[in-house]
PDB file of C-alpha atoms in Angstrom:
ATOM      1  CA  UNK A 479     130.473 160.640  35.784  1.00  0.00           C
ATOM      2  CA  UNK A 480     129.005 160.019  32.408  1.00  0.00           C
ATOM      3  CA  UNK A 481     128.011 156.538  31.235  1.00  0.00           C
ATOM      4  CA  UNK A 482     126.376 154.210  28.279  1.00  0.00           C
ATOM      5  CA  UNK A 483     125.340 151.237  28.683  1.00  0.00           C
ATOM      6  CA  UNK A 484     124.750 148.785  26.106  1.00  0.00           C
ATOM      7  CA  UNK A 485     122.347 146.122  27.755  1.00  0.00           C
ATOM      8  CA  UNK A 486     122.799 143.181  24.168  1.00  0.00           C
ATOM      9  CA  UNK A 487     126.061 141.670  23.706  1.00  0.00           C
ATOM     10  CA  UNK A 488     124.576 140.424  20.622  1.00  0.00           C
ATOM     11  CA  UNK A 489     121.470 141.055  18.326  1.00  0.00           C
ATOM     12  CA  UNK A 490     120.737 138.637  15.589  1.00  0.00           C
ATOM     13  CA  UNK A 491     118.443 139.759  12.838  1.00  0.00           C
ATOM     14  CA  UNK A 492     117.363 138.242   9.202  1.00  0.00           C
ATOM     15  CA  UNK A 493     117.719 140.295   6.162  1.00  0.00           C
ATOM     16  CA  UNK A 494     115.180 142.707   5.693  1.00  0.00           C
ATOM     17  CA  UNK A 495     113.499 142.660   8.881  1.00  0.00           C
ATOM     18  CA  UNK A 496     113.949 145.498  11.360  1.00  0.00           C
ATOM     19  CA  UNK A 497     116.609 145.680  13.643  1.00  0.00           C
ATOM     20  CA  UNK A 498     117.390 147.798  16.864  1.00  0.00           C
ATOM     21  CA  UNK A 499     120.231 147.749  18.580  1.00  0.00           C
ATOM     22  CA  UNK A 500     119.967 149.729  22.406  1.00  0.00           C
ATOM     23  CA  UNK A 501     121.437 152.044  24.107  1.00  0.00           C
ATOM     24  CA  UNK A 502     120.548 154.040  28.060  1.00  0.00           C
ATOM     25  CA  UNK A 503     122.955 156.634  29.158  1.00  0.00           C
ATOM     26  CA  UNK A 504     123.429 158.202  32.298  1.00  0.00           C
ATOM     27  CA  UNK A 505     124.749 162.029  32.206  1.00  0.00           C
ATOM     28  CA  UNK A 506     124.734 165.380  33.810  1.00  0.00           C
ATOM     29  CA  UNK A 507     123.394 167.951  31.900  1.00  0.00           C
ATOM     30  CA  UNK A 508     122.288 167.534  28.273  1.00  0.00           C
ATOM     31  CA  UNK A 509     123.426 164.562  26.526  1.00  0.00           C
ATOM     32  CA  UNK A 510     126.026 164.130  24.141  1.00  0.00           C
ATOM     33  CA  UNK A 511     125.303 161.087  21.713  1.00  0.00           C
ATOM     34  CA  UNK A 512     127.003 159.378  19.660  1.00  0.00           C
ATOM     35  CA  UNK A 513     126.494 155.712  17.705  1.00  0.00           C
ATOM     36  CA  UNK A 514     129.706 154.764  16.390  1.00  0.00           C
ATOM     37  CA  UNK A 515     130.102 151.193  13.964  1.00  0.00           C
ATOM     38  CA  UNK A 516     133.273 148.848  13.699  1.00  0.00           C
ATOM     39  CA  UNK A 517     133.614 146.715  10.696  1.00  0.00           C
ATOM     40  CA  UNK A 518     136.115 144.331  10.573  1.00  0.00           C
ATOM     41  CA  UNK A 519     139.175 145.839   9.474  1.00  0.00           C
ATOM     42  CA  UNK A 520     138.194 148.901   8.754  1.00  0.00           C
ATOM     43  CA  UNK A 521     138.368 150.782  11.698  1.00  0.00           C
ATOM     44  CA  UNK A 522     135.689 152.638  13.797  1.00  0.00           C
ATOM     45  CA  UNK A 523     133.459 154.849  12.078  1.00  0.00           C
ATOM     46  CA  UNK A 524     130.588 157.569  12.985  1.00  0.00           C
ATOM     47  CA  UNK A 525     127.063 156.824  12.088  1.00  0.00           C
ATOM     48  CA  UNK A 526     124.870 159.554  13.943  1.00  0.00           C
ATOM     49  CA  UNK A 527     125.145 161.999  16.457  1.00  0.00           C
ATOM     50  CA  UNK A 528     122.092 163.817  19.155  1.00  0.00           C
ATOM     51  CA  UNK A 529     123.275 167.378  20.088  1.00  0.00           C
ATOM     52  CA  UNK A 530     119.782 168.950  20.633  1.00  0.00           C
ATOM     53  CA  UNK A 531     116.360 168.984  18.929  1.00  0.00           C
ATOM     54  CA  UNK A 532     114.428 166.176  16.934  1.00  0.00           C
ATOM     55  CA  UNK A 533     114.436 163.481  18.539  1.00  0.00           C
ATOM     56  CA  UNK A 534     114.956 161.451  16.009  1.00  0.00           C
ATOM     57  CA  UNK A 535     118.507 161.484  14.391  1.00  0.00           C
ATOM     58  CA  UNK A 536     119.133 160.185  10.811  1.00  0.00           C
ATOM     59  CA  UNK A 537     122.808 159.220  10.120  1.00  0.00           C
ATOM     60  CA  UNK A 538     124.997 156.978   7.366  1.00  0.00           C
ATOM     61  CA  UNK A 539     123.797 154.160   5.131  1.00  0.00           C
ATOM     62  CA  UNK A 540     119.762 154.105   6.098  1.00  0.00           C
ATOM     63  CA  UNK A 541     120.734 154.352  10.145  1.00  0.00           C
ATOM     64  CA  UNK A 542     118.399 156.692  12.661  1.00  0.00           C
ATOM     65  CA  UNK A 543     118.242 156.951  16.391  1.00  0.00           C
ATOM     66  CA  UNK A 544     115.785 157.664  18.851  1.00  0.00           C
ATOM     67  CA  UNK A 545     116.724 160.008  22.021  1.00  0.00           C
ATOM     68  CA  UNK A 546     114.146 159.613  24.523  1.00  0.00           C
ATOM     69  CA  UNK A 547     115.108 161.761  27.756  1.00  0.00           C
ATOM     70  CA  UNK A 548     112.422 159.891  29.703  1.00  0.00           C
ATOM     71  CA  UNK A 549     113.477 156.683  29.252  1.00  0.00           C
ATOM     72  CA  UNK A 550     117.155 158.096  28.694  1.00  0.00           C
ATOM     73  CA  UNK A 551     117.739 155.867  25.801  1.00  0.00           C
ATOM     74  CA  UNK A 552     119.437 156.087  22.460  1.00  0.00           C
ATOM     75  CA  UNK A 553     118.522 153.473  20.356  1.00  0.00           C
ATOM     76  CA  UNK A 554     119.729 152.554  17.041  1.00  0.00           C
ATOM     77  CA  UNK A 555     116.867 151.519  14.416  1.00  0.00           C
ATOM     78  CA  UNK A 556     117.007 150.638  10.508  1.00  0.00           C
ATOM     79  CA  UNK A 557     113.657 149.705   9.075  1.00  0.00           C
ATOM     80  CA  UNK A 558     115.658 146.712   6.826  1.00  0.00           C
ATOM     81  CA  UNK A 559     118.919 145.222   7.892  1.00  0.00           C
ATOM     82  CA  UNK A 560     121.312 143.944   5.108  1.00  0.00           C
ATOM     83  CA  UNK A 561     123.420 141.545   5.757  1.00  0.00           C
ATOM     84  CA  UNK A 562     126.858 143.998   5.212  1.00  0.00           C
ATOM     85  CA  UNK A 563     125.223 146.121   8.388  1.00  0.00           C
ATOM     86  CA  UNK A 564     127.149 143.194  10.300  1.00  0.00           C
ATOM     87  CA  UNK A 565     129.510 144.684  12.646  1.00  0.00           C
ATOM     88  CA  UNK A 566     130.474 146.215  15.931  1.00  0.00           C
ATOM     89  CA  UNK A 567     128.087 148.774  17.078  1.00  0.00           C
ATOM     90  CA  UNK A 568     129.107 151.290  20.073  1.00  0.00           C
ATOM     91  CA  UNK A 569     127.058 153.836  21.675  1.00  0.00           C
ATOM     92  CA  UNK A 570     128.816 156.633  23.005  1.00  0.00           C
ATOM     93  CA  UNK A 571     128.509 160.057  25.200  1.00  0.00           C
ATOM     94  CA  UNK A 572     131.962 162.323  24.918  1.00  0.00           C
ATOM     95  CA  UNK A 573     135.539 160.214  25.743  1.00  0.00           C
ATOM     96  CA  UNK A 574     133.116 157.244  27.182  1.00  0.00           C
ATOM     97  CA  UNK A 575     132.216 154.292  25.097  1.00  0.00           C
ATOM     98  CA  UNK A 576     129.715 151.126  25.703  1.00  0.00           C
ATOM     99  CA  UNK A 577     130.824 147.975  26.043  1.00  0.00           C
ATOM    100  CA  UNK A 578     129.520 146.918  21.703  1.00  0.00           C
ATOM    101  CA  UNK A 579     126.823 145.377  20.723  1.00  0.00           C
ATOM    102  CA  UNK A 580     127.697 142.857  17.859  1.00  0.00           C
ATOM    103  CA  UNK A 581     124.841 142.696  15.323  1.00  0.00           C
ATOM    104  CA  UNK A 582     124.557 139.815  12.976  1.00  0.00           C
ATOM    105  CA  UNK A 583     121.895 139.899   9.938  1.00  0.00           C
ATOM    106  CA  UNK A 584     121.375 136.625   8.045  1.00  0.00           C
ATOM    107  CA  UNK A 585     120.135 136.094   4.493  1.00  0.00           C
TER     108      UNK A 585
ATOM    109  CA  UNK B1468     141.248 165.170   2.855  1.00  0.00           C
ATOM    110  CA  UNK B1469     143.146 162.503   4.375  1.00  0.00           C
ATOM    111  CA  UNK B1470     141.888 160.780   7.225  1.00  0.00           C
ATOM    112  CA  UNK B1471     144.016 159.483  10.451  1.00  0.00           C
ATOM    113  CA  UNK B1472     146.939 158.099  10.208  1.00  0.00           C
ATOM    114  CA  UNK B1473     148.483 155.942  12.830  1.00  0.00           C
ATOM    115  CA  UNK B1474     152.241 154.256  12.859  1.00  0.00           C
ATOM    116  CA  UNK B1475     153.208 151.970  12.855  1.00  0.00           C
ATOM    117  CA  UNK B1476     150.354 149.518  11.962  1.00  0.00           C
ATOM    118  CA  UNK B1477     151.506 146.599  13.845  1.00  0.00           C
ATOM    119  CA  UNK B1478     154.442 146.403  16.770  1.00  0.00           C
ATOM    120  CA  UNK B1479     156.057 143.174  18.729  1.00  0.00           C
ATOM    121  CA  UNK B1480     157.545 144.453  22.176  1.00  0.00           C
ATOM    122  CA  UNK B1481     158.726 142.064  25.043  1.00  0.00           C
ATOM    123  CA  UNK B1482     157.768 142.881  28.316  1.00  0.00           C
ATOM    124  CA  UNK B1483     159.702 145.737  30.299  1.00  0.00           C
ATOM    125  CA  UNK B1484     160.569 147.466  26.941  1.00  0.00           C
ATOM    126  CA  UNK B1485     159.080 150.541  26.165  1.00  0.00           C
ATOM    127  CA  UNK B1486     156.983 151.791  23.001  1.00  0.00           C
ATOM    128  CA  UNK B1487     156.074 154.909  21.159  1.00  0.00           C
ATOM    129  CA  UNK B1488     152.749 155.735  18.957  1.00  0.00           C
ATOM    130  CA  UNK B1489     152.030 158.176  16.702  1.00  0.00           C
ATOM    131  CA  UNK B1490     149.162 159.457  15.049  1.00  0.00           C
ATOM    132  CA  UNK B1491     148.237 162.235  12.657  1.00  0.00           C
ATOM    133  CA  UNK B1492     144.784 164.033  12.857  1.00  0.00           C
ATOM    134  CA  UNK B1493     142.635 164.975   9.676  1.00  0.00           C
ATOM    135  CA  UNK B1494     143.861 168.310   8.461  1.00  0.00           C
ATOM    136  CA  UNK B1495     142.493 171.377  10.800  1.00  0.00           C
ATOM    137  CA  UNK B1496     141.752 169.035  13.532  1.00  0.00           C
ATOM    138  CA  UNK B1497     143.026 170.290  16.756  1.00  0.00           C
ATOM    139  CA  UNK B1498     141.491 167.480  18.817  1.00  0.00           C
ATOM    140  CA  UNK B1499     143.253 164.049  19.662  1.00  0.00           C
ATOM    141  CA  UNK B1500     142.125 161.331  21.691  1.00  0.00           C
ATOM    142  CA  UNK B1501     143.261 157.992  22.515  1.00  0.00           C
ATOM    143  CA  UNK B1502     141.807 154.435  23.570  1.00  0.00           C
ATOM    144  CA  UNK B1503     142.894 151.560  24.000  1.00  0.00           C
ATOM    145  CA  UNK B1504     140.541 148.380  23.026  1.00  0.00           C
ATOM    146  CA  UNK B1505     140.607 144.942  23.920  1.00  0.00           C
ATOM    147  CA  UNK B1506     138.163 142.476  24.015  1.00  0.00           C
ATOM    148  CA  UNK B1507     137.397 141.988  27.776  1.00  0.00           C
ATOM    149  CA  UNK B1508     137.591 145.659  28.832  1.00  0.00           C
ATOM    150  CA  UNK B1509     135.942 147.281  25.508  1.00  0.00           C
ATOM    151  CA  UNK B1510     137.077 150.701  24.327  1.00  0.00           C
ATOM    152  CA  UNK B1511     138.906 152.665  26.961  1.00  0.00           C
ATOM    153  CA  UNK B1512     139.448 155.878  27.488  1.00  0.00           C
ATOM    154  CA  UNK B1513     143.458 157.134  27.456  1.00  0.00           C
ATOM    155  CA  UNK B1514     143.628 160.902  26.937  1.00  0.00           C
ATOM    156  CA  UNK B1515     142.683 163.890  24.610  1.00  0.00           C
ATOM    157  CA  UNK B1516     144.893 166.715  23.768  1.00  0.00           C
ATOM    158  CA  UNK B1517     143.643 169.769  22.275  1.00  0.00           C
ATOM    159  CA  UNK B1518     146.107 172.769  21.041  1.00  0.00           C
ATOM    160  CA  UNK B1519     149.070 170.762  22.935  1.00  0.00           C
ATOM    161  CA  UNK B1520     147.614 170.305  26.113  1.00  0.00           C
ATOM    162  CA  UNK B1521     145.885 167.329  28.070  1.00  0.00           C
ATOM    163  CA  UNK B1522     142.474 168.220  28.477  1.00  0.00           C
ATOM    164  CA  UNK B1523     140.920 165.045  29.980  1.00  0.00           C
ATOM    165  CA  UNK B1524     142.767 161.753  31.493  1.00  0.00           C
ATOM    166  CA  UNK B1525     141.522 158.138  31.660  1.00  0.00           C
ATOM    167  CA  UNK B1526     141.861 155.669  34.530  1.00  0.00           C
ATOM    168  CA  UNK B1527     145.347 154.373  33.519  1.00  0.00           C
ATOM    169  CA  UNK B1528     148.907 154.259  35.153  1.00  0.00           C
ATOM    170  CA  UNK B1529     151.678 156.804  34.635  1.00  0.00           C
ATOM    171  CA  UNK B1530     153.088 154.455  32.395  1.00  0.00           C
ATOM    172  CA  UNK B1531     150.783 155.563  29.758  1.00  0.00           C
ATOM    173  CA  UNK B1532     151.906 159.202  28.580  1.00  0.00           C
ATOM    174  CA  UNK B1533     151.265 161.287  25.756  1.00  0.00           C
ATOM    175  CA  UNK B1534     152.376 164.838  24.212  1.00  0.00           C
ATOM    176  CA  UNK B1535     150.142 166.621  21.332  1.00  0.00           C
ATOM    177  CA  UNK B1536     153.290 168.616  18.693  1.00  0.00           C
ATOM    178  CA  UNK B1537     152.371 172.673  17.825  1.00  0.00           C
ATOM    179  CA  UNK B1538     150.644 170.497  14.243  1.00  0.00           C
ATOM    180  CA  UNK B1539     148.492 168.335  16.104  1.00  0.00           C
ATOM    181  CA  UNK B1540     150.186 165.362  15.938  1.00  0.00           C
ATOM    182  CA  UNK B1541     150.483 163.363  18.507  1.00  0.00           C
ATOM    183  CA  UNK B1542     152.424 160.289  20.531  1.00  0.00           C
ATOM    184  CA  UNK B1543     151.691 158.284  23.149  1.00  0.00           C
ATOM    185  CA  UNK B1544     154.301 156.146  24.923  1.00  0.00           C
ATOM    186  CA  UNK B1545     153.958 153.413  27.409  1.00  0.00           C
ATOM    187  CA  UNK B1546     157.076 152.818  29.250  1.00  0.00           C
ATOM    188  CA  UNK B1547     158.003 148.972  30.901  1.00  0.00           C
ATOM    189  CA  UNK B1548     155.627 147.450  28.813  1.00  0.00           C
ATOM    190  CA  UNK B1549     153.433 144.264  30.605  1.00  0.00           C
ATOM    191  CA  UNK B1550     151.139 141.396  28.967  1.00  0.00           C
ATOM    192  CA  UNK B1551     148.184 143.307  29.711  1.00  0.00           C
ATOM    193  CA  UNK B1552     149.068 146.247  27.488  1.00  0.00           C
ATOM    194  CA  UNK B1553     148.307 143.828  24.649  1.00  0.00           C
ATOM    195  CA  UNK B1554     145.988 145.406  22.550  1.00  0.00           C
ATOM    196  CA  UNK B1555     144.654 147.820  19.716  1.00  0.00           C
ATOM    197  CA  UNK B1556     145.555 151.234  19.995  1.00  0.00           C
ATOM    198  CA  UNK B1557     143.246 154.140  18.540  1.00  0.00           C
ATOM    199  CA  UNK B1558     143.786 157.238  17.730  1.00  0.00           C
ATOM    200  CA  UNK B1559     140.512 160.129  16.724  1.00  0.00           C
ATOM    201  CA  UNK B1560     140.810 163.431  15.856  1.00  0.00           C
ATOM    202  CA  UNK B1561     137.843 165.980  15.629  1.00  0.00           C
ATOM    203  CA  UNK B1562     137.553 169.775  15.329  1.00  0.00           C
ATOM    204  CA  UNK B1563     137.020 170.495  18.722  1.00  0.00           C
ATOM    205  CA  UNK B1564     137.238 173.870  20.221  1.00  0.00           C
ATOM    206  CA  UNK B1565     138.141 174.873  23.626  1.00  0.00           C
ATOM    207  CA  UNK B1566     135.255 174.292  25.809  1.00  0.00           C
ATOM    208  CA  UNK B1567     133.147 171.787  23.576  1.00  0.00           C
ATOM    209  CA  UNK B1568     132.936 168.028  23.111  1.00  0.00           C
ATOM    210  CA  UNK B1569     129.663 167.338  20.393  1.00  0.00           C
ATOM    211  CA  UNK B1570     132.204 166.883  17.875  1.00  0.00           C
ATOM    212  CA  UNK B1571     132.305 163.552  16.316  1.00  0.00           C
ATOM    213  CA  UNK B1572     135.714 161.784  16.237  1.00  0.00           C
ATOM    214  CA  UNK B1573     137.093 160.261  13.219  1.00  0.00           C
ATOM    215  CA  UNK B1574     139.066 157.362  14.090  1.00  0.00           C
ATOM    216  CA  UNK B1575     142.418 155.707  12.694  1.00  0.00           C
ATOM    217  CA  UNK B1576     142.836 152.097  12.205  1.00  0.00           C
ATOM    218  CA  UNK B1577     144.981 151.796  15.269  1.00  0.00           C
ATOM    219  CA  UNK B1578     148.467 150.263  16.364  1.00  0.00           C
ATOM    220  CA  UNK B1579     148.104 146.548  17.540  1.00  0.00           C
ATOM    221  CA  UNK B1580     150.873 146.033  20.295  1.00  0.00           C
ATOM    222  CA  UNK B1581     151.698 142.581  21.299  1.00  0.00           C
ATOM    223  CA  UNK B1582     153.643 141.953  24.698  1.00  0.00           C
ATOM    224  CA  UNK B1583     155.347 139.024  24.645  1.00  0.00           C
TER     225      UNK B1583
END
């Protein structure tokens, strides 16, 4: 069975610092990937996606993610967080979804 | 293009009643999934119909059912409703073809059912 697991229930970073927010899967075959955000009241929405080749993804509004098969993690990365980047973040593989990881960025 | 529409927005059921969803994919979307979210169990899986059949299942009870219509649209019902069923109720679409699932989903802004 295909899983993600999303080891931070929360990740607290200040404006304009990095931020990361992780991600390991566990799946048969190649991996499906998926990082997914929730804002408040606006619904889920896609950010980036890993199908196959570089290994590092680039999706919406400044987001990238590394897919390391070693270390079978997904992480999501922006070089500068702003504080509207606050939200619900969910990692995903096909159908299956991680528990969130709520990311807070402070001026 | 329009994105996913899901009615109605907000529903008020007592428990043992029963309830019907509905959602329409983005245009040319043959894909539709459902999940149900709360905040102790996360995002769960429901079911995903693609060209009006079930192609995958979550861990729920029979009480949870859903039909895909010859335009994609699609229902879910949950029959003698219970506290626990409480919750938002999401509805994706993507292109999808047969045999793959890389396709992003594009969610709806869900029904929020409350059980009283």
């Amino acid at each position: 069975a295909q899983s993600v697991a999303q080891p931070e229930d929360q990740v607290n970073v200040a404006e304009g610092n990095p931020l990361t927010v992780k991600c390991t899967y566990s799946v048969s075959g190649n991996p499906y990937l998926f990082w997914y955000v929730q804002y408040p009241n606006r619904g889920l929405q896609f950010l980036l996606k890993y199908i196959t080749g570089d290994n590092l993804v680039k999706g919406s509004y400044g987001f990238e993610a590394e897919f390391n098969k070693s270390q079978t993690s997904f992480h999501l990365k922006k070089p500068s967080a702003l504080v509207s980047d606050s939200a619900l973040y969910f990692c995903a593989v096909p159908l299956v979804f991680g528990a969130g990881t709520i990311l807070r960025v402070k001026s | 293009k329009a994105g996913v529409t899901q009615t109605p927005r907000y529903l008020i059921k007592t428990r043992g009643q029963q309830v019907t969803l509905s959602c329409s994919p983005i245009s040319g979307h043959r894909s539709v999934s459902w999940y149900q979210q709360t905040p102790g169990q996360g995002l769960q899986f429901l079911f995903e119909y693609f060209s009006e059949t079930q192609r995958n299942k979550g861990n729920f009870p029979g009480r949870f059912s859903g039909r895909q219509f010859s335009n994609s649209r699609s229902e879910m019902n949950v029959s003698t409703l219970e506290l626990g069923d409480s919750a938002l109720y999401l509805c994706a679409s993507s292109l999808g073809t047969s045999g793959d699932n890389y396709n992003e989903q594009f969610f709806g802004p869900g029904t929020r059912l409350t059980v009283l």
